[in-house]
Short mmCIF file of C-alpha atoms in Angstrom, two decimals:
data_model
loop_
_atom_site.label_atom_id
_atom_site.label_comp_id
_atom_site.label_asym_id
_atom_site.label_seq_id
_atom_site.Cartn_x
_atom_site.Cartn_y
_atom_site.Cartn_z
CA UNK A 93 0.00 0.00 0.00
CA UNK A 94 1.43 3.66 -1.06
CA UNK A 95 0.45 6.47 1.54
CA UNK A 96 1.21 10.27 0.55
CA UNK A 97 2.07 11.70 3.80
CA UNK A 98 2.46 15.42 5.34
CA UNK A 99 4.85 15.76 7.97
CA UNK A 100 3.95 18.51 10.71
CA UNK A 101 7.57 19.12 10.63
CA UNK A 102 8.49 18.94 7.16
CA UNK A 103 5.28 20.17 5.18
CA UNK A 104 6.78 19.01 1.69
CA UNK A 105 4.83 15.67 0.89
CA UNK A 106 6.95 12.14 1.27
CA UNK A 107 5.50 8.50 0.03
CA UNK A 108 5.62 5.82 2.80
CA UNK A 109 5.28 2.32 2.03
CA UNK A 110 3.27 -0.08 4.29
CA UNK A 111 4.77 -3.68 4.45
CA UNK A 112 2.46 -6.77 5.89
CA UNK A 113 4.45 -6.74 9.14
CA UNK A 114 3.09 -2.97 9.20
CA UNK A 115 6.92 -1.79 9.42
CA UNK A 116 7.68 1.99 7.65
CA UNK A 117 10.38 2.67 5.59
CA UNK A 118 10.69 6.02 3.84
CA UNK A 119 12.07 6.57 0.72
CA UNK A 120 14.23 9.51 -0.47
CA UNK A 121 13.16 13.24 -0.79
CA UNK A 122 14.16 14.63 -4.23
CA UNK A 123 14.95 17.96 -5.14
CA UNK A 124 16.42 18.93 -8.56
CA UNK A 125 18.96 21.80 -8.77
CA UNK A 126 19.45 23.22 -11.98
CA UNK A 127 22.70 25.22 -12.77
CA UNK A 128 25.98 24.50 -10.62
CA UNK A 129 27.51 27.83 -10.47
CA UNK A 130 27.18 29.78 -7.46
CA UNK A 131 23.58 29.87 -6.45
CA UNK A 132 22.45 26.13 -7.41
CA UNK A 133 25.93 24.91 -5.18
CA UNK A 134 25.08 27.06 -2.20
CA UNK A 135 21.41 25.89 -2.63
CA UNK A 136 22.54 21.89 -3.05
CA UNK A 137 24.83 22.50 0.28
CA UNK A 138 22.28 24.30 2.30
CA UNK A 139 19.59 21.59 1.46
CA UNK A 140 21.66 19.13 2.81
CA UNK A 141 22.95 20.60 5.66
CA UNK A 142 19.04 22.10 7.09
CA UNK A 143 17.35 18.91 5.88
CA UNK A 144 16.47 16.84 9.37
CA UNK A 145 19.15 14.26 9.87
CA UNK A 146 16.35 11.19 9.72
CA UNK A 147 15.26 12.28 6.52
CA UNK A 148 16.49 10.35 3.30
CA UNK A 149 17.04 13.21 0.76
CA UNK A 150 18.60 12.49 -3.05
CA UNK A 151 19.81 15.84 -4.43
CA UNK A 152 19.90 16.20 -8.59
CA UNK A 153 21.78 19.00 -10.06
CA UNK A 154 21.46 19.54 -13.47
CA UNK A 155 23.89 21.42 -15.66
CA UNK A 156 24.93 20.48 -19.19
CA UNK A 157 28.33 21.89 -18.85
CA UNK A 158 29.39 20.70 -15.47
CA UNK A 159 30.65 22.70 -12.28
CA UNK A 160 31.03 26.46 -12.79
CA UNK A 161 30.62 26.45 -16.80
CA UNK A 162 28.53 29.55 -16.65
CA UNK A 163 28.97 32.84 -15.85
CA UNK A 164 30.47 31.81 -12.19
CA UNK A 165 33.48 30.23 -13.05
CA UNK A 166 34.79 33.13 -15.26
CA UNK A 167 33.59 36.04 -12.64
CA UNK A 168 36.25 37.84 -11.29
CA UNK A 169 35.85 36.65 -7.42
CA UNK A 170 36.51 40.10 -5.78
CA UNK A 171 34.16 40.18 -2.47
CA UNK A 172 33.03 43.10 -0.27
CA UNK A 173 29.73 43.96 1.18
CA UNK A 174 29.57 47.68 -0.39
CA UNK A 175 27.90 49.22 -3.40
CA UNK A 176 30.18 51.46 -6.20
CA UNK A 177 29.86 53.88 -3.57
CA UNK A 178 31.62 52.49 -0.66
CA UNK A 179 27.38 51.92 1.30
CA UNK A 180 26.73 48.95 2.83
CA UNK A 181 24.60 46.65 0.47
CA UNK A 182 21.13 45.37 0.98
CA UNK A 183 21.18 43.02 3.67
CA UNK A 184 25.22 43.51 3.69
CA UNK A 185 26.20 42.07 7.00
CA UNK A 186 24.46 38.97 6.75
CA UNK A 187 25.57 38.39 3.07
CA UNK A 188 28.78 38.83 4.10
CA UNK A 189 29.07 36.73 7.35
CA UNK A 190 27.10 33.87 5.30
CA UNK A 191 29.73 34.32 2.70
CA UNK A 192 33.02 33.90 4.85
CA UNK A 193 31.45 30.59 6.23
CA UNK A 194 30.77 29.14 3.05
CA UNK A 195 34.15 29.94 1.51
CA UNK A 196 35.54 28.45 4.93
CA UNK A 197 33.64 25.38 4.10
CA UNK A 198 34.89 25.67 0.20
CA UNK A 199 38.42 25.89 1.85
CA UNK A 200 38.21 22.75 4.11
CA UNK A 201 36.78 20.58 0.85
CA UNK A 202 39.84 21.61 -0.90
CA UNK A 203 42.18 20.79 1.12
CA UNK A 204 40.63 16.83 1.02
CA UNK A 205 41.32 16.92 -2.87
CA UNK A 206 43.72 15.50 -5.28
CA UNK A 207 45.57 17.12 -7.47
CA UNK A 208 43.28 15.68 -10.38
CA UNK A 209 40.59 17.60 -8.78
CA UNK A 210 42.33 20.84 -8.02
CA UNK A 211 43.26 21.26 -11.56
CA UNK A 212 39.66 19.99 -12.67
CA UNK A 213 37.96 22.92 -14.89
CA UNK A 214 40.76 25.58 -14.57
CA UNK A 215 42.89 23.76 -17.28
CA UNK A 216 41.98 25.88 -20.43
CA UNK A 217 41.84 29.30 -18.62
CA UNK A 218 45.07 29.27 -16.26
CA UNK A 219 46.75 25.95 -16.49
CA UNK A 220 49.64 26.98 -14.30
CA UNK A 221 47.80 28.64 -11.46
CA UNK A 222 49.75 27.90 -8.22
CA UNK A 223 48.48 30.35 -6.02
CA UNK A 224 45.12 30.58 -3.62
CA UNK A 225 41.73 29.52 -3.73
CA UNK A 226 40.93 32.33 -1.70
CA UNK A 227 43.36 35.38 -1.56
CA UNK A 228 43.10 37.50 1.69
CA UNK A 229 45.24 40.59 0.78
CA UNK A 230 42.38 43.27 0.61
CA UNK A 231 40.62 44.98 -2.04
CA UNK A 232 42.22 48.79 -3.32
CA UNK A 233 39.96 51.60 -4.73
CA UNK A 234 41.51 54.58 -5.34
CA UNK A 235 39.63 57.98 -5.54
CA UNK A 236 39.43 58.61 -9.32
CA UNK A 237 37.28 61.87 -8.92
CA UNK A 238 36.40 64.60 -6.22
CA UNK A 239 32.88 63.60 -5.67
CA UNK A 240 34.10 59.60 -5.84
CA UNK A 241 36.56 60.61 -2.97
CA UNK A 242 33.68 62.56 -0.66
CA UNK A 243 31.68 59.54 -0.95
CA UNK A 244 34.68 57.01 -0.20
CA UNK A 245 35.15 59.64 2.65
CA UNK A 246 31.97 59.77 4.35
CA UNK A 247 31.14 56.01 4.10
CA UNK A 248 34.27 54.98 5.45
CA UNK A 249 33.34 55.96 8.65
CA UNK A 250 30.55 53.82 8.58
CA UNK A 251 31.56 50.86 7.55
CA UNK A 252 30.97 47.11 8.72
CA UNK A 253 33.61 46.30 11.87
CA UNK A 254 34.37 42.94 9.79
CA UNK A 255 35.21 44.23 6.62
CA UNK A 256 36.39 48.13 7.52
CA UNK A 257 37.58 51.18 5.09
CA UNK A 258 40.80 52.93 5.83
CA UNK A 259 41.49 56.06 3.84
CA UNK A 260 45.28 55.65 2.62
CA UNK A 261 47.71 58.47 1.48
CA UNK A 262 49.73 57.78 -1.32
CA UNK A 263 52.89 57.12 0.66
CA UNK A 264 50.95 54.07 2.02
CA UNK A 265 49.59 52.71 -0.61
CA UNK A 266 53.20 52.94 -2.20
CA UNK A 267 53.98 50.45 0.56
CA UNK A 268 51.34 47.92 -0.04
CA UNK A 269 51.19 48.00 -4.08
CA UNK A 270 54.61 50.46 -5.37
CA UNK A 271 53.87 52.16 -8.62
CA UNK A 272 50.08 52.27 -8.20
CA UNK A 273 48.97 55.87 -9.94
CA UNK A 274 46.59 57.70 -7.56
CA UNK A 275 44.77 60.81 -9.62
CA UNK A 276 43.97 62.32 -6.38
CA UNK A 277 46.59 61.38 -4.49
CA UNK A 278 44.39 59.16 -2.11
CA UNK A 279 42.79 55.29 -1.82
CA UNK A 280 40.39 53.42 0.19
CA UNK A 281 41.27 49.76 1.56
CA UNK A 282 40.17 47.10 2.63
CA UNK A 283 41.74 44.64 4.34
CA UNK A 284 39.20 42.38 4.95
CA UNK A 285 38.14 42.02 2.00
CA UNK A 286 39.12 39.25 -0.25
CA UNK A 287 38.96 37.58 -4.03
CA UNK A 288 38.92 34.02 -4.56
CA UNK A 289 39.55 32.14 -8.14
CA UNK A 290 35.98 31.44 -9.06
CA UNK A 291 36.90 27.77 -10.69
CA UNK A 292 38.78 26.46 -8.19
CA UNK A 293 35.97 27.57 -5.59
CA UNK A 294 32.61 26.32 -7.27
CA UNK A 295 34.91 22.67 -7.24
CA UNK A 296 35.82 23.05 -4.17
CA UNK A 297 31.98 23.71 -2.99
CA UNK A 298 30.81 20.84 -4.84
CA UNK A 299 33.34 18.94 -3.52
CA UNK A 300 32.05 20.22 0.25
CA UNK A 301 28.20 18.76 -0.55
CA UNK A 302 29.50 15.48 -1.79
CA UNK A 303 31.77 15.40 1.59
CA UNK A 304 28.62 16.35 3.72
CA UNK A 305 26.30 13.80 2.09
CA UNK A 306 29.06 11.21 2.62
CA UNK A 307 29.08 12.69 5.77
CA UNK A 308 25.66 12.56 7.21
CA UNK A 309 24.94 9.48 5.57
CA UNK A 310 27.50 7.25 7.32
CA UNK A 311 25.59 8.76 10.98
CA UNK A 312 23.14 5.70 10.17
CA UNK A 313 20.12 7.97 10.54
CA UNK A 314 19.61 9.33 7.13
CA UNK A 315 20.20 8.74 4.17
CA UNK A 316 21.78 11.57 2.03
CA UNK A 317 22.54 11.42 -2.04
CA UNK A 318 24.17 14.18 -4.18
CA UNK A 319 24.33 13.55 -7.77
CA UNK A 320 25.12 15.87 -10.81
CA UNK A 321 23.82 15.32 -14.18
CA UNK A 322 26.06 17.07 -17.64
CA UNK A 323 22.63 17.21 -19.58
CA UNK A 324 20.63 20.09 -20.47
CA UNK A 325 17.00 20.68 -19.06
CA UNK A 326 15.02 21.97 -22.30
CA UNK A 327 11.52 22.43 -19.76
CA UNK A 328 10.68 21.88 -16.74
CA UNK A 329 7.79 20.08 -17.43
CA UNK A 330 10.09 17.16 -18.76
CA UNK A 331 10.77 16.88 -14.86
CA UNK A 332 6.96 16.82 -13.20
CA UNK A 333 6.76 14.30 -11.06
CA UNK A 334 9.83 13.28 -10.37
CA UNK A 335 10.92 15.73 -7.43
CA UNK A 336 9.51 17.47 -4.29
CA UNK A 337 11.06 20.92 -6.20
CA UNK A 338 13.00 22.20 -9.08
CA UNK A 339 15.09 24.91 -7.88
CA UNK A 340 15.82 27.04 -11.20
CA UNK A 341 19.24 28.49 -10.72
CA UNK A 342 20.60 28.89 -14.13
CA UNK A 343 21.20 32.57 -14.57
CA UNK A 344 20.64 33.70 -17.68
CA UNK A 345 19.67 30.62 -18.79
CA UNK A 346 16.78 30.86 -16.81
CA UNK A 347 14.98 33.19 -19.21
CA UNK A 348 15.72 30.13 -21.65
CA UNK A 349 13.16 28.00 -20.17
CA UNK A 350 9.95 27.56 -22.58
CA UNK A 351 7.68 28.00 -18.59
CA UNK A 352 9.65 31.11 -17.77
CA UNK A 353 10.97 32.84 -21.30
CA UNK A 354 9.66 36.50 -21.36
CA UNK A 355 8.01 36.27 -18.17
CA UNK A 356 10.79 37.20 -15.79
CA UNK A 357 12.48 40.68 -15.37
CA UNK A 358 16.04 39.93 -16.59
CA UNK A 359 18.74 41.81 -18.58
CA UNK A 360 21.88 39.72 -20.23
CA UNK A 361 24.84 41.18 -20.32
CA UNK A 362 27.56 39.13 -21.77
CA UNK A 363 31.56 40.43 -19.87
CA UNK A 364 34.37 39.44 -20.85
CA UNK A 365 37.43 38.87 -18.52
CA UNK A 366 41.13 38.77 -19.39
CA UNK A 367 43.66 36.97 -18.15
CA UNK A 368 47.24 38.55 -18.27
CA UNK A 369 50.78 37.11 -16.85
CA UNK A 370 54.28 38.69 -16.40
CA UNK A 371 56.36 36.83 -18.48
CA UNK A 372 59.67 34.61 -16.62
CA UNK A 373 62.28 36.99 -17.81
CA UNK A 374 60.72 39.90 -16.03
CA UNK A 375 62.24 40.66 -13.17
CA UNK A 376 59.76 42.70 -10.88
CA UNK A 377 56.66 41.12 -9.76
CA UNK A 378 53.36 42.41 -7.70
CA UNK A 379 53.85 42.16 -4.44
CA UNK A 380 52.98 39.03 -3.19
CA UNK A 381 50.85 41.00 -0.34
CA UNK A 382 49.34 43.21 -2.95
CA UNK A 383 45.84 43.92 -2.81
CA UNK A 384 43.31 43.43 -5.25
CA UNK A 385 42.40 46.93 -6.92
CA UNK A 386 38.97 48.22 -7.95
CA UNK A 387 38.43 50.82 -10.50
CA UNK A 388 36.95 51.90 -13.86
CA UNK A 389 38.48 48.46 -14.83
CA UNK A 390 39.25 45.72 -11.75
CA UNK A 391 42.30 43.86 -11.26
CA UNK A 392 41.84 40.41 -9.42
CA UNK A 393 45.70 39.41 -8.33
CA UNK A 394 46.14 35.97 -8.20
CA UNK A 395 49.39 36.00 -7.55
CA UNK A 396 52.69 38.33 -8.44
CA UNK A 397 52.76 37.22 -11.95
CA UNK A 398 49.22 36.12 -12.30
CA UNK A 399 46.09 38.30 -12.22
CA UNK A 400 42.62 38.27 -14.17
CA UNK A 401 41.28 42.15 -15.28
CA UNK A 402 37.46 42.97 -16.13
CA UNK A 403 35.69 43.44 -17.25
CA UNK A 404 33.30 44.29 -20.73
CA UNK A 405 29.73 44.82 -20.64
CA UNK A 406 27.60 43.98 -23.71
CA UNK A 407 24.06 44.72 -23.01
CA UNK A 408 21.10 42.31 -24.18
CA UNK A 409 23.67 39.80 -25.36
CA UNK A 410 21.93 36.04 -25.93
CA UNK A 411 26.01 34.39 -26.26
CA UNK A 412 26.40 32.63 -22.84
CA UNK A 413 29.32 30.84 -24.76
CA UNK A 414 32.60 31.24 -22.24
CA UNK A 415 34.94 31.42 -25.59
CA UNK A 416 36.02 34.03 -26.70
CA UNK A 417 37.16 35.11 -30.50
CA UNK A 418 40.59 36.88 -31.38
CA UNK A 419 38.30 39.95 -32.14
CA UNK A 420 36.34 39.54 -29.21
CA UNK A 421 39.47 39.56 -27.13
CA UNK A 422 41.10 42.44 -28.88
CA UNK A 423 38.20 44.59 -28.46
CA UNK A 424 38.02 43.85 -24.96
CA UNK A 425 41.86 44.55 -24.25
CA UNK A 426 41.41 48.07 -25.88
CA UNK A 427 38.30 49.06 -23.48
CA UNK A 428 39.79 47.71 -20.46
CA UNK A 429 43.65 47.75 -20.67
CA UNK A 430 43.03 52.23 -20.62
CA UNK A 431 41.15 52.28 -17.80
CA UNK A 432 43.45 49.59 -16.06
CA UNK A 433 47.03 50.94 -16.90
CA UNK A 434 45.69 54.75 -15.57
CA UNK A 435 45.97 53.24 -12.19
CA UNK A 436 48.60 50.58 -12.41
CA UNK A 437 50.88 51.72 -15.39
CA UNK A 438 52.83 48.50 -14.77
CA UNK A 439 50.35 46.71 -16.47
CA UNK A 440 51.82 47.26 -19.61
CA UNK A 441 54.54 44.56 -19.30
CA UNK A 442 52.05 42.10 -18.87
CA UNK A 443 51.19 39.41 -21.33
CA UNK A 444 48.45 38.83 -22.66
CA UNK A 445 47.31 34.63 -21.72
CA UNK A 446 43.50 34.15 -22.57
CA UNK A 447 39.94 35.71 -21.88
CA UNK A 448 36.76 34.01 -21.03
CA UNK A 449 33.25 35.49 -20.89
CA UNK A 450 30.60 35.04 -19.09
CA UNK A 451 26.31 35.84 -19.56
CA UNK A 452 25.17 37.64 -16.32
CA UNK A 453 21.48 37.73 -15.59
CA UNK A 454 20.93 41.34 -13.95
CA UNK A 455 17.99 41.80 -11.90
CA UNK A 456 16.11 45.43 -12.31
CA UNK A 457 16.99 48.16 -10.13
CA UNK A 458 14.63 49.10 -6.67
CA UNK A 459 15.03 50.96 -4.04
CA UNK A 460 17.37 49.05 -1.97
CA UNK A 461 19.24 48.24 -5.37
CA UNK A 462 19.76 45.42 -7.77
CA UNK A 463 18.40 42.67 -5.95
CA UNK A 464 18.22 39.27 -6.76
CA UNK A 465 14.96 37.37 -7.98
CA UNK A 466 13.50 34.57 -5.45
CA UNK A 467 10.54 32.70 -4.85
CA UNK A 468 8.34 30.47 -5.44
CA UNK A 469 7.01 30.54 -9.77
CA UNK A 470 4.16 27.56 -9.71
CA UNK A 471 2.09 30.59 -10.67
CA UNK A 472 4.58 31.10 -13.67
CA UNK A 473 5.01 27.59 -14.56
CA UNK A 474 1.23 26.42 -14.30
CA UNK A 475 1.57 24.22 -11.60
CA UNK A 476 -0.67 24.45 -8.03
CA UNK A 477 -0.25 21.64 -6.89
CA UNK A 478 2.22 22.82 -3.52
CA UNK A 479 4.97 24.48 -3.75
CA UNK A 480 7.48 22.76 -6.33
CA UNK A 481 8.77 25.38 -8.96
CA UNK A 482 11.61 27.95 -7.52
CA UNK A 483 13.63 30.22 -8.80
CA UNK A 484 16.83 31.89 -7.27
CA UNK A 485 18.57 34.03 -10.37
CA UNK A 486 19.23 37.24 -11.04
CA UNK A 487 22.53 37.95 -8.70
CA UNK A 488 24.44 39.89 -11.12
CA UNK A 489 27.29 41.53 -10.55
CA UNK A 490 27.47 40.71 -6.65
CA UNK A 491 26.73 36.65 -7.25
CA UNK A 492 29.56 36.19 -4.82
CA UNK A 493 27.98 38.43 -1.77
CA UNK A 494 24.69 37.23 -2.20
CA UNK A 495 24.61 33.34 -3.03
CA UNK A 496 25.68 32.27 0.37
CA UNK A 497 22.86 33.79 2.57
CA UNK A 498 20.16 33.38 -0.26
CA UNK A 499 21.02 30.36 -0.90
CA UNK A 500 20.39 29.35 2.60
CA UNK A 501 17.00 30.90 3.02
CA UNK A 502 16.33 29.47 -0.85
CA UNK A 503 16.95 25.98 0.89
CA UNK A 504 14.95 26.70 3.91
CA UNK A 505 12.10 27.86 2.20
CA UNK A 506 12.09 24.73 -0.13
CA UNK A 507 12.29 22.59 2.69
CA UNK A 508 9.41 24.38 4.89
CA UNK A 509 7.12 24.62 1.54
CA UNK A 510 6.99 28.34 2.63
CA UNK A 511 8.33 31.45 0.70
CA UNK A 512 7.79 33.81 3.57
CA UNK A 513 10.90 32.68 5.24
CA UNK A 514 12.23 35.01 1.92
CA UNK A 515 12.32 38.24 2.38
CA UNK A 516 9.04 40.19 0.43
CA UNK A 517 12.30 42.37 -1.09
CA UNK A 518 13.10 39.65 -3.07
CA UNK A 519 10.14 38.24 -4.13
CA UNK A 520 7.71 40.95 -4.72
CA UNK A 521 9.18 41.09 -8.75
CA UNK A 522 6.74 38.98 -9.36
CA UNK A 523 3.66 41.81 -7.95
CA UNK A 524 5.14 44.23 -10.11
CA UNK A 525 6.10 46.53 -6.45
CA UNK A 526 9.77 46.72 -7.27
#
């Protein structure tokens, strides 16, 4: 006999099965993730880790390139929890906090894996990387205008205690990065902040939920599976019935989906990022305790003789293809390199080593900025039968900052069957309020 059954605690529906000797046995919760870049990989962990320990949950993730083949393994990993501006973000604090755990977790998983696995997916974009997954040396913006510097100014004194601004002179900055080129003669820092290489992280992450559900599973209580699928999902209807939810996290892909195309308020934007190296016979290097530097154009050091800069912006793009053409590349080295060499005019005897790209999906301004989309889209996709259809896109520019935290409350909300444990900021898109 098959029983569909509600748990008080757990309101998304499980089958039990009834044997003669009346004994229970439950069989696994499914939940398909779609999209393994940043958002469906903080989703995947957080489902595992705030699922109850007796329950027997089988996680799917679905992406037809594999871990981080979208626009988050090419991003350019600098983190901070402040607009261009220098304010705190939306919901800054908690992004941030959320964020420093999960790269601590990302960190941990790494350090368990081969070397097969370390060099899995950054092969054909920096084949010789040897430096960190996660680089803390600070992030650098110097004052490139007066009314750029009297914002710096007066939101440096209110900055978050865990990720503070100091206002530098030029004689210090000299000390942490020589040669910089300050047009006013003055920088903000900070030293909390840090970039990551996005590649190496999204492996390491997936690395962390296969750990967990190995993990949790050998406690003997429940049992936890994590599997990832390289196969495209053309509609989600081709998954009904199969899973408890389908959390959408593709990105611009998203808007791809037959259910959702035209019906959610995204804007592409295809950037391209460069990757540039100082060649062996040069002599002087960036210091190895250089920061990061943020500017017109951004500089992500990933070591003295290794950095990535970014990046382009190509408005209502539909290429979500990460290569990149010799004339794609060119153009993109004569917008950026400009803007780049004003501030560090050292730049110039770096080589140039390859450029990716990426498709961002950028949400629409509000009032409390560009926030990411959330919620629950049976309404959307046609189905009212409990809450199975989610989506979680739209992070943009600040995917980093934002996936851990959402991500969470994305999971806890699937879990619970209940979108008001998301904040109405992010889902009231679909009202038409923002």
């Amino acid at each position: 006999m098959v029983m569909v059954v509600t748990s008080a605690t757990h309101s998304s529906p499980f089958l039990t099965f009834s044997s003669p000797s009346s004994s229970l046995s439950r069989p696994s919760l499914r939940y398909a993730v779609l999209g393994a870049g940043f958002a469906g990989l903080s989703v995947a962990w957080h489902l595992l880790r705030e699922s109850a320990k007796d329950l027997n949950i089988r996680i799917d993730i679905y992406d037809e390139i594999g871990i981080g083949g979208g626009a988050s393994g090419i991003s350019g990993g600098l983190i901070h929890p402040y607009s261009p501006k220098a304010k705190l973000l939306w919901k800054g604090a908690e992004c941030w906090n959320e964020c420093l755990k999960l790269l601590g977790v990302a960190e941990a998983a790494e350090a368990s894996m081969d070397s097969g696995q370390l060099n899995s997916g950054i092969s054909d974009f920096d084949p010789n990387l040897q430096g960190l997954m996660v680089r803390r040396r600070g992030i650098l913006r110097p004052a490139v205008s007066m009314k750029n510097m009297l914002l710096l100014s007066d939101n440096a004194r209110s900055c978050l205690s865990s990720c503070r601004i100091e206002t530098l002179e030029k004689d210090a900055v000299q000390n942490l990065a020589p040669n910089l080129c300050l047009p006013l003669n003055k920088a903000f820092y900070m030293p909390e902040a840090v970039n990551i290489h996005p590649q190496r992280y999204v492996q390491a992450l997936y690395t962390a939920c296969k750990n967990l559900a190995k993990e949790l599973s050998a406690s003997g209580v429940g049992e936890k599976e994590l599997h990832l699928h390289k196969k495209n999902v053309n509609k989600l209807t081709d998954l009904e019935g199969e899973y408890q939810a389908v959390i959408i996290c593709l990105g611009a892909k998203a808007d791809m989906l037959p259910e959702l195309a035209g019906r959610i308020p995204l804007r592409t934007c295809r950037g391209v990022v460069a990757h540039l190296k100082l060649s062996d016979d040069m002599g002087e290097e960036y210091p190895e305790t250089g920061p990061s530097i943020l500017s017109d154009a951004w500089l992500a050091i990933q070591g003295p003789r290794s950095l990535y800069m970014g990046s382009t912006w190509e408005w209502k793009s539909r290429n979500s293809s990460p290569n990149v053409s010799a004339s794609e590349s060119s153009q993109a080295l004569d917008e950026l390199l400009p803007k780049a060499c004003a501030i560090y005019p050292d730049l110039n005897k770096w080589s140039f080593a390859g450029a990716r790209a990426g498709l961002r999906a950028m949400p629409p301004l509000t009032a409390h900025g560009s926030l990411p989309l959330m919620g629950c889209v049976n309404d959307i996709v046609g189905e009212s039968k409990g809450c199975k259809y989610w989506l979680f896109a739209g992070l943009g520019a600040r995917g980093l900052l934002y996936h851990a935290w959402l991500g969470k409350l994305m999971a806890q909300a699937v879990l619970a069957c209940n979108e008001q444990l998301i904040p109405s900021e992010l889902t009231s898109w679909r009202k038409g309020t923002q």
